Each structure stands twice: as structure tokens, then as C-alpha cells.
Short mmCIF file of C-alpha atoms in Angstrom, two decimals:
data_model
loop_
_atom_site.label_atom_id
_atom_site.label_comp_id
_atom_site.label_asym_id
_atom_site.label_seq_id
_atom_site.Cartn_x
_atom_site.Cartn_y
_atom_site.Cartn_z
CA UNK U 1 -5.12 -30.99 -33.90
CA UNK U 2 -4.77 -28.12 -31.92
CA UNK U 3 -7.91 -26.07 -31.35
CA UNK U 4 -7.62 -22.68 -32.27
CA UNK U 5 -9.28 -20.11 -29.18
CA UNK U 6 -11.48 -17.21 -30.30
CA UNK U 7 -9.74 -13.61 -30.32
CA UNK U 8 -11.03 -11.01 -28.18
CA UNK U 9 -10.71 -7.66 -28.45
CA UNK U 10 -11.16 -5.08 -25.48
CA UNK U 11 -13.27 -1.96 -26.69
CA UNK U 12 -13.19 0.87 -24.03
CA UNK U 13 -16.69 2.01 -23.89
CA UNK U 14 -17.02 6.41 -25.14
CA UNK U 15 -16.71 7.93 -21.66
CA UNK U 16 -18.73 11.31 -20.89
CA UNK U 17 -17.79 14.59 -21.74
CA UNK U 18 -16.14 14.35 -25.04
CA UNK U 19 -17.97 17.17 -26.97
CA UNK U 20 -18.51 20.69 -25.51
CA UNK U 21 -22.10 20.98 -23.56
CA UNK U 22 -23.83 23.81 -24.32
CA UNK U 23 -23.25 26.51 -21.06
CA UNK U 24 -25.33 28.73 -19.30
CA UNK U 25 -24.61 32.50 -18.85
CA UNK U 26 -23.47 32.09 -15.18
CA UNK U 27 -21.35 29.34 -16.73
CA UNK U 28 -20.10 31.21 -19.70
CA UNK U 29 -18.92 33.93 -17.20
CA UNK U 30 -16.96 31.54 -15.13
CA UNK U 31 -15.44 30.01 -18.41
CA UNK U 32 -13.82 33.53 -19.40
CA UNK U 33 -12.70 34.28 -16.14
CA UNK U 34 -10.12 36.68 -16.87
CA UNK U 35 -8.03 36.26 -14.03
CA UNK U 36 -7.51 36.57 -10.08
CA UNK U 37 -9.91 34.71 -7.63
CA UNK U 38 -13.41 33.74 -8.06
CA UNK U 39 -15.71 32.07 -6.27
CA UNK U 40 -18.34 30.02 -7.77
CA UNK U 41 -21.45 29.23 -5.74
CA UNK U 42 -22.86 25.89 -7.04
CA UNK U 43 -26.21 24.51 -5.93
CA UNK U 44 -27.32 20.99 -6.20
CA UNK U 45 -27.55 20.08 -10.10
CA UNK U 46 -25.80 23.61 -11.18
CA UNK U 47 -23.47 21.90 -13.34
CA UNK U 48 -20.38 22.54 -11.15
CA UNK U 49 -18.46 19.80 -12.45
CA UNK U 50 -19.46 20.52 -16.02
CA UNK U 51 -17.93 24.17 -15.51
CA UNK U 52 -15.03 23.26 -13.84
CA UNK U 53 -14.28 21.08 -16.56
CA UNK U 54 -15.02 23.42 -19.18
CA UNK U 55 -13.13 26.19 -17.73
CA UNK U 56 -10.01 23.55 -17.91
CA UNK U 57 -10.58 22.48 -21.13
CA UNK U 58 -11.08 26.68 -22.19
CA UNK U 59 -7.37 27.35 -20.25
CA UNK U 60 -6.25 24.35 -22.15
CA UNK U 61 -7.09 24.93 -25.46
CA UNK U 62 -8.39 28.32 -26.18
CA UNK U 63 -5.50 30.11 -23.99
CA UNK U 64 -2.67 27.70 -24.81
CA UNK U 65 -1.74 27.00 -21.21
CA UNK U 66 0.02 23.56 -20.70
CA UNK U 67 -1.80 21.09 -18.82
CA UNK U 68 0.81 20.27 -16.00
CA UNK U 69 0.83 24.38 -15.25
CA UNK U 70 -3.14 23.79 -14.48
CA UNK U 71 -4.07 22.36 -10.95
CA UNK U 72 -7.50 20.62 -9.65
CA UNK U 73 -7.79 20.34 -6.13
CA UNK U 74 -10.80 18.17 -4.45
CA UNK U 75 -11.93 16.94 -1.09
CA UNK U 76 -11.97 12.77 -1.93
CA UNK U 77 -10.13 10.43 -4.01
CA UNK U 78 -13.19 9.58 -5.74
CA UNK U 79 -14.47 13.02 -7.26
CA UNK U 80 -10.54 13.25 -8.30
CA UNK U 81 -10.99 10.51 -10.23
CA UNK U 82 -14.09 11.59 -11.72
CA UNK U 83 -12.66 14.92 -12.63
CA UNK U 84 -9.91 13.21 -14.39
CA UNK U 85 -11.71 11.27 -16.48
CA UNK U 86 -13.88 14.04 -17.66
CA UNK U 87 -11.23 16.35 -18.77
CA UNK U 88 -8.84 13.99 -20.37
CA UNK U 89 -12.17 12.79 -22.31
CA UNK U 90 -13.31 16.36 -22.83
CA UNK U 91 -9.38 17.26 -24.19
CA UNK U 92 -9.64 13.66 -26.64
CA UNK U 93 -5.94 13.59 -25.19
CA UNK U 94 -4.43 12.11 -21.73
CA UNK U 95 -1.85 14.08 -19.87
CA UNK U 96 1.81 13.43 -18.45
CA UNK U 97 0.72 14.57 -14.69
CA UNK U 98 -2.61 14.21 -12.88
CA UNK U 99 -4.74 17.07 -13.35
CA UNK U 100 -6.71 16.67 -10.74
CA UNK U 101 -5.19 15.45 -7.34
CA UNK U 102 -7.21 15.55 -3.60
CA UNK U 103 -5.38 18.24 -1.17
CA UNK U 104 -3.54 15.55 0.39
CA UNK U 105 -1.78 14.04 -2.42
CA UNK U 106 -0.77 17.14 -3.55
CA UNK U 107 0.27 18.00 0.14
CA UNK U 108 2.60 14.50 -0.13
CA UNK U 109 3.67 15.55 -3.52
CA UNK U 110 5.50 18.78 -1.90
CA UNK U 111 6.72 17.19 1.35
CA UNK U 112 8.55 14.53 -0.83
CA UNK U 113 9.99 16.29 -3.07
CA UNK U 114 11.44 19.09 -0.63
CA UNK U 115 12.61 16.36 1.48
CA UNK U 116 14.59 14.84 -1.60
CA UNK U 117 15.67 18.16 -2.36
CA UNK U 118 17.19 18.08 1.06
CA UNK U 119 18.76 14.88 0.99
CA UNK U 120 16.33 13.98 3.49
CA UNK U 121 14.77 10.64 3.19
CA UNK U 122 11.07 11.31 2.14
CA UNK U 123 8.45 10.21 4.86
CA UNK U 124 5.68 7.44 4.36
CA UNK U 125 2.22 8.48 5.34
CA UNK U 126 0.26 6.87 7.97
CA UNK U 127 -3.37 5.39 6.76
CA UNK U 128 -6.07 6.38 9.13
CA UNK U 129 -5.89 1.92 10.64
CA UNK U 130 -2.35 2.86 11.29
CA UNK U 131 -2.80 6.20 12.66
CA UNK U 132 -5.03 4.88 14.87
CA UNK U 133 -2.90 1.46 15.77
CA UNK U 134 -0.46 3.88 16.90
CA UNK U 135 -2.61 5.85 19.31
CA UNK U 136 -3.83 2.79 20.41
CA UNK U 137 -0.23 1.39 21.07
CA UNK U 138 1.31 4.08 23.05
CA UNK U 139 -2.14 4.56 25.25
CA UNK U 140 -1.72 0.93 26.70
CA UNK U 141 2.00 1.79 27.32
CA UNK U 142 0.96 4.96 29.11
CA UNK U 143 -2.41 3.07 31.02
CA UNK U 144 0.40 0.42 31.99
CA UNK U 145 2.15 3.31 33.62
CA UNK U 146 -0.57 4.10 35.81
CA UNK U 147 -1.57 6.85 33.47
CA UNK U 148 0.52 9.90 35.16
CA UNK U 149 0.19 12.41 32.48
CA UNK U 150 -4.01 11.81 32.24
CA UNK U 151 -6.75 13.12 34.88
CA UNK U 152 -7.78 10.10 37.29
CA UNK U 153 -11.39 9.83 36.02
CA UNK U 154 -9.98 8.97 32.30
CA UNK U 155 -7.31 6.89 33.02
CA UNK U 156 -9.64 3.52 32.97
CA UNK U 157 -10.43 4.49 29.37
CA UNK U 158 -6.78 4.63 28.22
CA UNK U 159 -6.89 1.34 27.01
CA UNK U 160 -10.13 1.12 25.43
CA UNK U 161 -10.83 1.13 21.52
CA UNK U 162 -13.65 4.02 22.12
CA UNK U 163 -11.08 6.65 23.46
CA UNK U 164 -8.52 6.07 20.98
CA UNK U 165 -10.95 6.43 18.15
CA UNK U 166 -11.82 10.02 19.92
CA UNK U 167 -8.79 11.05 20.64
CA UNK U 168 -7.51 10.18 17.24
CA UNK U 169 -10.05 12.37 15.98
CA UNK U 170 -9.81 15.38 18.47
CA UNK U 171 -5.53 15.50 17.86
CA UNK U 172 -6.66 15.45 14.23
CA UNK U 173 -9.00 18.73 14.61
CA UNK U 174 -6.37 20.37 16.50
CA UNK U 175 -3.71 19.80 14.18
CA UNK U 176 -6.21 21.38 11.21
CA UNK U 177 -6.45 24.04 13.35
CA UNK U 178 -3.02 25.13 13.74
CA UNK U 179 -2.55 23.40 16.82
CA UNK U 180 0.27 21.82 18.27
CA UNK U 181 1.09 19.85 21.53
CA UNK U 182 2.07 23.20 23.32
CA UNK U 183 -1.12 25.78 21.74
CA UNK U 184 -3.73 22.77 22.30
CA UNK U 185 -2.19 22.36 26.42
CA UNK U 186 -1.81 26.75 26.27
CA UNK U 187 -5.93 26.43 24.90
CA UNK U 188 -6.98 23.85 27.39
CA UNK U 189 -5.41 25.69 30.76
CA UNK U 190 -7.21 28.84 29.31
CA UNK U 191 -11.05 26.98 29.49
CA UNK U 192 -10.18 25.23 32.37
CA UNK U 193 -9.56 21.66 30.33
CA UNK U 194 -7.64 19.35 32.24
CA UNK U 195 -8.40 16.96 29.46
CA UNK U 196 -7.36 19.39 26.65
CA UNK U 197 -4.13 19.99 28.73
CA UNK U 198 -3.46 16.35 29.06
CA UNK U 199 -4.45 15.53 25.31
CA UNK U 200 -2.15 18.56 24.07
CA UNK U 201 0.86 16.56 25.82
CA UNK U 202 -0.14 13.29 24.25
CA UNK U 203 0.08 15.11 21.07
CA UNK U 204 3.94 16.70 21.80
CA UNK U 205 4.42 12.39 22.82
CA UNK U 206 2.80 11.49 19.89
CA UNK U 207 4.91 13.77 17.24
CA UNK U 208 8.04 12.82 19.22
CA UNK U 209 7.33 9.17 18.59
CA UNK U 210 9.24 8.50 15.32
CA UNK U 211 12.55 11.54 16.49
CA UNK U 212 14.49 8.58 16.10
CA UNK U 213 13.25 6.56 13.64
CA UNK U 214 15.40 6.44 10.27
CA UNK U 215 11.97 6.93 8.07
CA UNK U 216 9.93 9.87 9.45
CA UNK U 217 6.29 8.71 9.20
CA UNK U 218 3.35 11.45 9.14
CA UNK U 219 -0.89 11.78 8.78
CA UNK U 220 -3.32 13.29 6.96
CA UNK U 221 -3.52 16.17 8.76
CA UNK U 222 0.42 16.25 10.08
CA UNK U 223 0.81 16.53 5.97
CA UNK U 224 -1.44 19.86 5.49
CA UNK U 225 -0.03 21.47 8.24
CA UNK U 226 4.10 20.65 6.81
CA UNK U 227 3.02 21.22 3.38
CA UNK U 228 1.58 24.68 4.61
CA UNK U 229 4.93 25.42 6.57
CA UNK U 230 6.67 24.69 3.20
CA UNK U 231 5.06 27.14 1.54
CA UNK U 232 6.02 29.45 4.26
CA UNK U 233 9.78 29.74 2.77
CA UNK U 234 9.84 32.26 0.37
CA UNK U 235 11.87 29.59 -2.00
CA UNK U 236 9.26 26.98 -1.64
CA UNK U 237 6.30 29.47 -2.55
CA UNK U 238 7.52 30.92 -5.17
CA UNK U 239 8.59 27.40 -7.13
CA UNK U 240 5.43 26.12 -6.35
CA UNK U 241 3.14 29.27 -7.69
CA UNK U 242 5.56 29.82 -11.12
CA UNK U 243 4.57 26.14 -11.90
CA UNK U 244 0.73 26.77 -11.84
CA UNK U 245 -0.44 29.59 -13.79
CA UNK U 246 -4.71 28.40 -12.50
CA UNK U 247 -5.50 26.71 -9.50
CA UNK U 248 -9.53 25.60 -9.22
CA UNK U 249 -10.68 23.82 -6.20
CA UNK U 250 -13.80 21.76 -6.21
CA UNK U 251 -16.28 20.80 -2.96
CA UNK U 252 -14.59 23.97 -1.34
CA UNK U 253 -17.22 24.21 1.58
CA UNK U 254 -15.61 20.80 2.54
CA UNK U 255 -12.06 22.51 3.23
CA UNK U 256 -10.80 22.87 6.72
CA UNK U 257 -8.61 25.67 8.05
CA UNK U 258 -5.04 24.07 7.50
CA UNK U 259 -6.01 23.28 3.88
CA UNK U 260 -7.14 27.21 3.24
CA UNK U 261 -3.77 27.92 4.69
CA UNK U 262 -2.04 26.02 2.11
CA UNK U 263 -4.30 27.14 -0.76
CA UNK U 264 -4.08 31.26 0.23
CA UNK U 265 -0.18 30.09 0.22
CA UNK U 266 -0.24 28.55 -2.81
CA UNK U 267 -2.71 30.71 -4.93
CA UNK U 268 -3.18 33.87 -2.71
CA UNK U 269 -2.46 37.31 -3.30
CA UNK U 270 -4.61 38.01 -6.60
CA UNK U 271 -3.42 34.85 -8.68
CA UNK U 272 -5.88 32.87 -10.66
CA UNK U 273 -7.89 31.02 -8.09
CA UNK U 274 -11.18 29.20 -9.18
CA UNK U 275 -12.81 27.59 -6.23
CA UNK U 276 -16.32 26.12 -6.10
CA UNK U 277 -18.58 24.66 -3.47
CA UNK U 278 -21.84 25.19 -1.71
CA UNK U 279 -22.12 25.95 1.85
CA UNK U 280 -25.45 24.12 1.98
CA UNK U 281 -23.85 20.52 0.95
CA UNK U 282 -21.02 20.92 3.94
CA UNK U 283 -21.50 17.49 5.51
CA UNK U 284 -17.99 16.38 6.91
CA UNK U 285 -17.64 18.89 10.00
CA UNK U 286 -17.19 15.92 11.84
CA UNK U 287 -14.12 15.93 9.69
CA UNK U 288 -12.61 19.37 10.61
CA UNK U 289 -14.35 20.74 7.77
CA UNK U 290 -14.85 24.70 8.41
CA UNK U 291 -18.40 26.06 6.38
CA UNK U 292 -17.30 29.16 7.07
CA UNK U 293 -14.00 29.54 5.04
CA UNK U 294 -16.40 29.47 2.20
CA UNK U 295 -18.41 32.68 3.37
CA UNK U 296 -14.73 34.66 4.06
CA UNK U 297 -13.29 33.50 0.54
CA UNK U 298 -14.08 37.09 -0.83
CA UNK U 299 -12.07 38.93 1.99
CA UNK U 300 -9.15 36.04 2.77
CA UNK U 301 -8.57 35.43 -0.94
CA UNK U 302 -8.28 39.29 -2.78
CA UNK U 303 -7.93 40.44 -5.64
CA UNK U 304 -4.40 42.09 -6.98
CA UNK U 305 -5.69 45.87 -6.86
CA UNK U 306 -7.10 44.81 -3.18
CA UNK U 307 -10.71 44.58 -3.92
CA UNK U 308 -12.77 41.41 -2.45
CA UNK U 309 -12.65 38.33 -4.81
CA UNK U 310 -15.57 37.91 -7.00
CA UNK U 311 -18.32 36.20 -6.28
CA UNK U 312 -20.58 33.97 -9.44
CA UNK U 313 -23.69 32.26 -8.55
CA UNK U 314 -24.95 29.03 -11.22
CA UNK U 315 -28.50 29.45 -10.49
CA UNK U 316 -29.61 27.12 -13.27
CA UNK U 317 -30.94 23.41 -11.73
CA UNK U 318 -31.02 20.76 -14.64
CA UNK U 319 -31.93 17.85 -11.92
CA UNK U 320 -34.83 19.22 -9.95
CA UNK U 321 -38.74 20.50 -10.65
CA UNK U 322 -40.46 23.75 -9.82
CA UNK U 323 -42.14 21.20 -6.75
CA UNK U 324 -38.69 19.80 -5.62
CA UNK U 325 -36.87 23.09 -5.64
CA UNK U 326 -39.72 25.09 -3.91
CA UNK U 327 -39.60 22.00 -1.15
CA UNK U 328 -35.28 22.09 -1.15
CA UNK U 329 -35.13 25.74 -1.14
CA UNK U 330 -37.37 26.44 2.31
CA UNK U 331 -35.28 23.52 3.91
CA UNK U 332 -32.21 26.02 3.04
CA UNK U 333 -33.66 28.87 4.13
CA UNK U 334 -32.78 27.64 7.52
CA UNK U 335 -29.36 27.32 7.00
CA UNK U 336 -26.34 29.78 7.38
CA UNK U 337 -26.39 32.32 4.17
CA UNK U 338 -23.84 33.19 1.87
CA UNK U 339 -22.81 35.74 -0.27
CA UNK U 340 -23.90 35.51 -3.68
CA UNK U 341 -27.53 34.58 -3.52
CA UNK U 342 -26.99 31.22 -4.47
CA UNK U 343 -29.99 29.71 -3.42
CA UNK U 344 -32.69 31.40 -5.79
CA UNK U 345 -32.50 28.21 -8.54
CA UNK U 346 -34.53 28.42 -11.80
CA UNK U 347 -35.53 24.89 -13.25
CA UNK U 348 -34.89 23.64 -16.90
CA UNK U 349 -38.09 24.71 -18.47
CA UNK U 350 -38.42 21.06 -19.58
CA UNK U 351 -38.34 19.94 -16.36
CA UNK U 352 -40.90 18.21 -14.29
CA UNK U 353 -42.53 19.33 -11.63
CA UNK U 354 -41.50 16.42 -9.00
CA UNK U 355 -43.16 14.80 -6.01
CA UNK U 356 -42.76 15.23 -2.58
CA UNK U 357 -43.69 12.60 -0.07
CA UNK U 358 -42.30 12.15 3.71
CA UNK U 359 -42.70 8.07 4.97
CA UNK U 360 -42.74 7.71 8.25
CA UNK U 361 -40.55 4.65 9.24
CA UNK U 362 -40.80 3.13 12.84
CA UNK U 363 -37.65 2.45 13.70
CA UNK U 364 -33.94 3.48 12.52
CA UNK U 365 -32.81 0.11 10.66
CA UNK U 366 -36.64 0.61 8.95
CA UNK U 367 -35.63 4.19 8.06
CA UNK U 368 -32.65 2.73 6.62
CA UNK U 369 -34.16 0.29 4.30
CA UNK U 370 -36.48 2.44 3.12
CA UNK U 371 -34.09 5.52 2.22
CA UNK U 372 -31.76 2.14 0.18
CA UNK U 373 -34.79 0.92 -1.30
CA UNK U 374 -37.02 4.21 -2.14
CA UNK U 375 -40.41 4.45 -1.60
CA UNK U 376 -41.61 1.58 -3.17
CA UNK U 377 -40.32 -0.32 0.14
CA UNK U 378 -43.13 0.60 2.05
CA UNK U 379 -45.82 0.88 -0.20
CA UNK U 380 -47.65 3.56 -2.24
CA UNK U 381 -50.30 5.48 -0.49
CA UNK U 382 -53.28 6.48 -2.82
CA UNK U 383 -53.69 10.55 -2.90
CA UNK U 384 -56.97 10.70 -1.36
CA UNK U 385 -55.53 9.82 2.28
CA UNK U 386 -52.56 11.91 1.94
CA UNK U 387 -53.30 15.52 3.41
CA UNK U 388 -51.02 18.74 2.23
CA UNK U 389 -48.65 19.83 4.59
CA UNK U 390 -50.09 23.58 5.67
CA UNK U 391 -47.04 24.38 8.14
CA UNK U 392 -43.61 25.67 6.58
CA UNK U 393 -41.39 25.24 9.26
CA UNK U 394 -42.94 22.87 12.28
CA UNK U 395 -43.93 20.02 10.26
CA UNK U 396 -40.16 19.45 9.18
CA UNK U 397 -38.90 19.69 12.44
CA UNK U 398 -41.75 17.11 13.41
CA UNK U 399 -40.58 14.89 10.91
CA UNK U 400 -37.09 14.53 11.74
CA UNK U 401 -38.04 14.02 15.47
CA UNK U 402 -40.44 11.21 14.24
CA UNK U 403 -37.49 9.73 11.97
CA UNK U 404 -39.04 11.14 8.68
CA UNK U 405 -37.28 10.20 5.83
CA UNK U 406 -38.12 12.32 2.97
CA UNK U 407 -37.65 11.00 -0.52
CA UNK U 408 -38.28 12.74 -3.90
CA UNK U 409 -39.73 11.54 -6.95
CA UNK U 410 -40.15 13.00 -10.42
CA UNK U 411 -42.70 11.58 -12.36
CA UNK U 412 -45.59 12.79 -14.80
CA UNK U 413 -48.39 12.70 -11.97
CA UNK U 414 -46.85 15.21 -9.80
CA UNK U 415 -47.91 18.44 -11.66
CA UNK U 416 -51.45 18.02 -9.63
CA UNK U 417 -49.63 16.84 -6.55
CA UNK U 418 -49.01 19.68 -3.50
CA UNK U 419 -45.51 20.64 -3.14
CA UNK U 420 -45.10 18.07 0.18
CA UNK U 421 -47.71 15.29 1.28
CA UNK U 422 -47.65 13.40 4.44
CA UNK U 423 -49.12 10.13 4.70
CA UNK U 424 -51.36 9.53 7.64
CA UNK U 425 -49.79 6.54 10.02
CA UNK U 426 -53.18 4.59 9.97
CA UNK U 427 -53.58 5.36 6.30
CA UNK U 428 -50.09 4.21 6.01
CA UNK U 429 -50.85 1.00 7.82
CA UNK U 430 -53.68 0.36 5.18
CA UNK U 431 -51.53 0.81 2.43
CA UNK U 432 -49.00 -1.76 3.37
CA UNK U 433 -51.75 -4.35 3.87
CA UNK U 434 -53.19 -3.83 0.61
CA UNK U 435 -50.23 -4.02 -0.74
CA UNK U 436 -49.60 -6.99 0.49
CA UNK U 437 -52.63 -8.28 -0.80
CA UNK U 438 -51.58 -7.28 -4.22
CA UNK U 439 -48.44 -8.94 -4.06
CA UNK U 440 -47.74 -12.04 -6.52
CA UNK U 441 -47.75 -15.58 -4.66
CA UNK U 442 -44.41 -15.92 -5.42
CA UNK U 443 -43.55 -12.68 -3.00
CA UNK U 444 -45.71 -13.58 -0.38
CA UNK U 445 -44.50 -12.34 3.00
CA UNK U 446 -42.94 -15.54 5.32
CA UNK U 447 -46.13 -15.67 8.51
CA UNK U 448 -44.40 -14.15 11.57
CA UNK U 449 -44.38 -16.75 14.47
CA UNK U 450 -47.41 -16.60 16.82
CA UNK U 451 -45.26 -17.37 20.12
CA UNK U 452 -42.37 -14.89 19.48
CA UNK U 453 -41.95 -12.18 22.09
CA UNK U 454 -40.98 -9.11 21.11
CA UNK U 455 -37.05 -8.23 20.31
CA UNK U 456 -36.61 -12.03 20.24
CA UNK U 457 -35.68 -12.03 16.36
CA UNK U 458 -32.04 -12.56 15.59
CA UNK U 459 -30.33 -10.41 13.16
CA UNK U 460 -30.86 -13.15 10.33
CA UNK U 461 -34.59 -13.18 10.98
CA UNK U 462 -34.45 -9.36 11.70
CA UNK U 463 -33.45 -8.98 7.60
CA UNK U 464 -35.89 -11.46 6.59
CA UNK U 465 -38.51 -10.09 8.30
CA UNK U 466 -37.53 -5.88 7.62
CA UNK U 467 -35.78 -6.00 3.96
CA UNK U 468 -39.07 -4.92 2.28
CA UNK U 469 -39.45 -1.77 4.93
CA UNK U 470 -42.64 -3.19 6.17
CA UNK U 471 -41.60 -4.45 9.76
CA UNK U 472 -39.18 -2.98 12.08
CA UNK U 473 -35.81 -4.51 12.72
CA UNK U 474 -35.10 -4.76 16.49
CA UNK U 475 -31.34 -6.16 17.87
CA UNK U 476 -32.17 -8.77 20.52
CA UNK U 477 -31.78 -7.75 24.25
CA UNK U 478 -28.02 -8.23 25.67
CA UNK U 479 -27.52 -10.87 28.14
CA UNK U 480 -26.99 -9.62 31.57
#
């Protein structure tokens, strides 16, 4: 007798964003945008992503515009996918074409196509491993060569991993920049760069490398700067803008130059152009990303009767305290401004007030545990020891010299604690032995051995020893 399985059934779980959040007023006034370009200035916990979706789902709905004519642009795959998933959820409806796409697949998108519509085969785009496998390849060939074309005290680098990784990276700035084998050569024989000069010819070699190859093959940043070129031809633009009537852009402070080219292309002179971003989260300038573009959106991007763009600040925080924001906001005091005031943040009434603390870690691989683990990695100091920080500006730069890492907690006990607390090193010490005490048998740290000389752990006993942030993790001395 056969035995009959049990039926499953696969429930998708109610994602987030389905009914309409209730908006502030500098939300509200993004939301009925009437038209042209704005920029939104969006501070950490703002609700950035909750008005760009809204102001989709408003363009959608309310104002009857068809979802393919509305484009998202982001900076990673990821926070596309994020953004896609809330506004299908928010709309209760999926759509035919991606709303939300990063800058280079839309960038690939364009090539493609116009290539098609050339009768052109379309190219393949490099990965960053291949990319790289490339430079990597034709280096060796040109080190095998005696390395002619580089300056003598380089050329016992050409075949090393190290240089092609920079290299990769510097042609890849360049080439955001606008910069091609010739301008990059042209740039380096101005400031007296024979290495510039050499790279920038490299770079005409390396463009030159597929001239004969039946499928043209391009990178990231080879893509931006065709895709811009593109949009150069008067036929090109104007296809590409009547099939968008709103463009929004999201993480703008993470664009670099070649991308604002092919936005102010694409969405420039007055059309409806949405982007958002904070020039205090830029983190990937070791990307090519420019913090600056955000600070000359007003001027670059204008509105139709020539007037600067306008400029919205969300000054609303619905993640931080009156402690954490006082601590976050003198941290970005230090930092380049921008227009728009974006900085003065008022928390949720509701809100807690937070805690500061700064742990002082010994090492970087300790730092490192304890920023994975929080602050329970290293024990909690009792307030009595822990002193208020008087200073305002020294003590942070103290900190970071000393390997501070800084961690935040909101709880119900900070109201009575001081905005920032450091814990005395000694003090510190204390705590971690008491804690130890008042650890469960079970937990009990493994006894360190009595003859081992210092830096002789291995990297196994290295985690064993440092994976609770109490000891520091050091990497055994290389052989000579």
C-alpha cells in the first residue's frame, strides 16, 4: 500500500510596507513635489527610504503615471533590491520592468540596446575577478618584455598581485573621471608623473585589447562613461528622457562624477529629478565616489525657469535619542557642510534617551570582535568608575588614536547617564575579571598556558583565546 506524503503549502510571509505610514511634514513636502529637481537631505533614521517609496507609490497612484515611465536609481545591488520589494508591496501589485535598478544596470540596459539597434553585437561586462585577471594578464606580458613602456623603479612590480589590484583601481578612478588613455598621460606630464604618464598608456593598451575581438567586452566604469556618451546624441537623449516622466536617485552622496554625467544627461535641464543622500554617510571614496556632487546638485541640476534646484531637509530621527543625537551631531559638526541644514535632527518624542559608552580595545582583531559582538564582549563597567567626558573635540580624536570603538545603546537607564562615558583602562581591567567571576561554570574561560611566549598563539588558539573580546589576538611572527 502506497503511503500517501503530507501536502505542503508555501505561504509567503506579509512583507513591509503594504499600508501607507503616516509622513512627516518634510516628508509630505517631498511627496507632492510638483515637479523639476529636488534634493532631499536625509540623515541617519530620516525615513529616506520610506519617502522615496511613498513618493513612488503617490506618482503611481494618485497621478496616474505608469510604472515603467518611473525610474529608481541606487548605488548597490542590495538597496535595489530592497527598494523593490517595498514598492511592489506598498503598490499590492508587481510590475512588468524593474523599478528600481543600480546605475550600472541601467548603464548596460542602454549600451545593449543601442548596440542592437545598431546591428552591433551587444558587449558582455567584465566582473571586477575578470577585470582584474585581465590587468593581471597583459602586465606579465609587458614585465616579460622588459617593461619598456613603465619607469625602471616599477617595473619589478609588474608582475605582482599588489600592483595590479592598484592599478586596477587607479584606471578605474580615471575613467570616472572623464579620463582616457591620452587626458590621464596629458594630466600626468602636467604634475610631473612619470607613473601617471606610463599608467595613461596602459590604459589606451588596455581599451585596445578586445579591437579585434568579435564580442566587445567592457567594466563598470568603461559602462558609465559609454552610457554617458550615448546620451550625448541628441537621438539617444531624447528616447531615453520621453520614456521617464520621474527619475529619483537614492544614496546620492555615493555617486561619482561619470554617473552625475549620465544622470544631468538623462534628467537635467528642469525635468523631474528626486535625488536623496547625505553627505555625512559618503563612505566609498575609495570607490571614486565624489561628496561633493551632492553639495553642487542645486547649481549643476536647475530648475526650468533657471533658478537653483530645491533643496528639502527630513529632520525628523525615528532611530536615535536626545543622548545619541547630541553625541552623532558634534561628531558631524566636523565634517564638510551642506546646504540645507540637514544636520539639526529632532527625536521621536517617544524616544529614548540612549547611552553612550567608548571601550577601549587593545588591539585591532580585539576592536573587531567587540564592534561584531557589542558591548557585552568585554564586559559591563558599573557607573561609578566611568567618568563624563568634559572635552568636545580632543577626547574623540584621542579615542580613535587609541582604537576607540564607540558603540551605542538605547535602553531605559540612560536618561541619568551623561551624553558620553569613558571607562577607565584599570577600571576596565576590573570589570572583565569580575565578570569572569560571574560567569556560569559551563563558560568558564580555557587557563592560558604558563610557558607560552608572547605572539606564539596560532590563529586557531588566537580565536579561542579573543572571541569573547577579553584577550588580544596577535598573528604569530613570520619566519625569517
Amino acid at each position: 500500500m502506497d503511503r500517501q506524503l503530507p501536502a505542503y503549502h508555501l505561504v509567503r510571509s506579509p512583507g513591509r510596507g503594504g499600508e501607507a505610514p503616516t509622513l512627516d511634514t518634510a516628508q509630505r513636502a517631498v511627496v507632492d513635489h510638483a515637479g523639476g529637481p529636488l534634493l532631499v537631505l536625509a540623515g541617519p533614521g530620516t525615513g529616506k527610504t520610506t519617502t522615496i517609496v511613498e513618493t513612488v507609490a503617490d506618482r503611481i497612484v494618485n497621478r496616474g503615471i505608469d510604472p515603467e515611465r518611473v525610474l529608481v536609481l541606487t548605488f548597490s545591488r542590495k538597496a535595489a533590491e530592497e527598494l523593490r520589494e517595498r514598492i511592489t508591496a506598498r503598490l499590492h501589485r508587481t510590475t512588468r520592468e524593474p523599478l528600481a535598478l543600480t546605475f550600472h544596470s541601467y548603464a548596460y540596459a542602454l549600451v545593449r540596446r543601442e548596440f542592437v539597434l545598431a546591428g552591433d553585437e551587444p558587449p558582455t561586462l567584465l566582473s571586477g575577478p575578470e577585470q582584474l585577471l585581465e590587468v593581471r594578464r597583459m602586465l606579465r606580458g609587458e614585465a616579460e618584455d622588459s617593461g619598456r613602456w613603465w619607469p625602471e623603479r616599477l617595473r619589478p612590480a609588474l608582475a605582482t598581485r599588489g600592483f595590479a589590484v592598484e592599478l586596477r583601481d587607479f584606471l578605474l578612478r580615471a575613467a570616472e573621471r572623464g579620463l582616457d588613455g591620452r587626458g590621464l598621460a596629458r594630466l600626468g606630464a602636467q604634475r610631473g608623473r612619470d607613473d601617471w604618464v606610463a599608467a595613461g598608456g596602459f590604459l589606451d593598451r588596455y581599451a585596445a585589447r578586445f579591437d579585434l575581438a568579435p564580442v566587445p567586452a567592457y567594466d563598470y566604469a568603461e559602462i558609465i562613461r559609454i552610457a554617458a556618451g550615448l546620451l550625448d546624441h541628441g537621438a539617444v537623449r531624447d528616447r531615453e528622457r520621453k520614456a521617464y516622466d520621474v527619475v529619483l536617485v537614492d544614496e546620492y552622496q555615493d555617486t561619482d562624477p561619470a554617473q552625475e554625467e549620465l544622470l544631468h544627461a538623462l534628467a537635467g535641464d528642469g525635468r523631474e529629478l528626486i535625488a536623496v543622500g547625505d553627505p555625512d554617510q559618503s563612505i566609498y571614496a575609495f570607490r571614486g565616489a565624489d561628496v561633493h556632487g551632492i553639495a553642487r546638485f542645486p547649481e549643476r541640476f536647475r530648475t526650468p525657469d533657471d533658478q537653483p534646484a530645491r533643496v528639502i531637509a527630513l529632520r525628523t530621527c525615528r532611530r536615535s535619542g536626545t543622548v545619541l543625537l547630541a553625541a552623532s551631531r558634534r561628531v558631524a559638526r566636523r565634517l564638510p557642510a551642506a546646504p540645507g541644514g540637514h544636520r539639526d535632527l529632532d527625536p521621536l518624542p517617544s524616544a529614548p534617551p540612549g547611552l553612550i559608552r567608548v571601550i577601549t580595545a587593545t588591539s585591532a582583531s580585539q576592536e573587531a570582535t567587540v564592534v561584531a559582538g557589542g558591548p557585552g564582549q568585554v564586559g559591563d563597567p558599573p557607573g561609578p568608575a566611568a567618568a563624563p567626558r568634559a572635552d568636545d573635540g580632543g577626547g574623540a580624536d584621542r579615542g580613535r588614536r587609541g582604537r576607540a570603538a564607540p558603540h551605542g545603546r538605547a535602553g531605559g537607564a540612560a536618561a541619568a547617564a551623561p551624553p558620553a562615558v569613558r571607562a577607565a583602562p584599570g577600571h576596565a581591567r576590573r570589570g572583565r575579571r569580575r565578570a569572569a567571576a560571574d560567569r556560569p561554570a559551563g563558560r568558564q574561560r580555557r587557563p592560558r598556558p604558563a610557558q607560552a611566549p608572547p605572539g606564539a598563539a596560532g590563529r586557531g588558539a588566537g580565536r579561542r583565546g579573543g572571541h569573547d573580546g577579553r584577550t588580544a589576538c596577535r598573528r604569530p611572527p613570520r619566519p625569517a
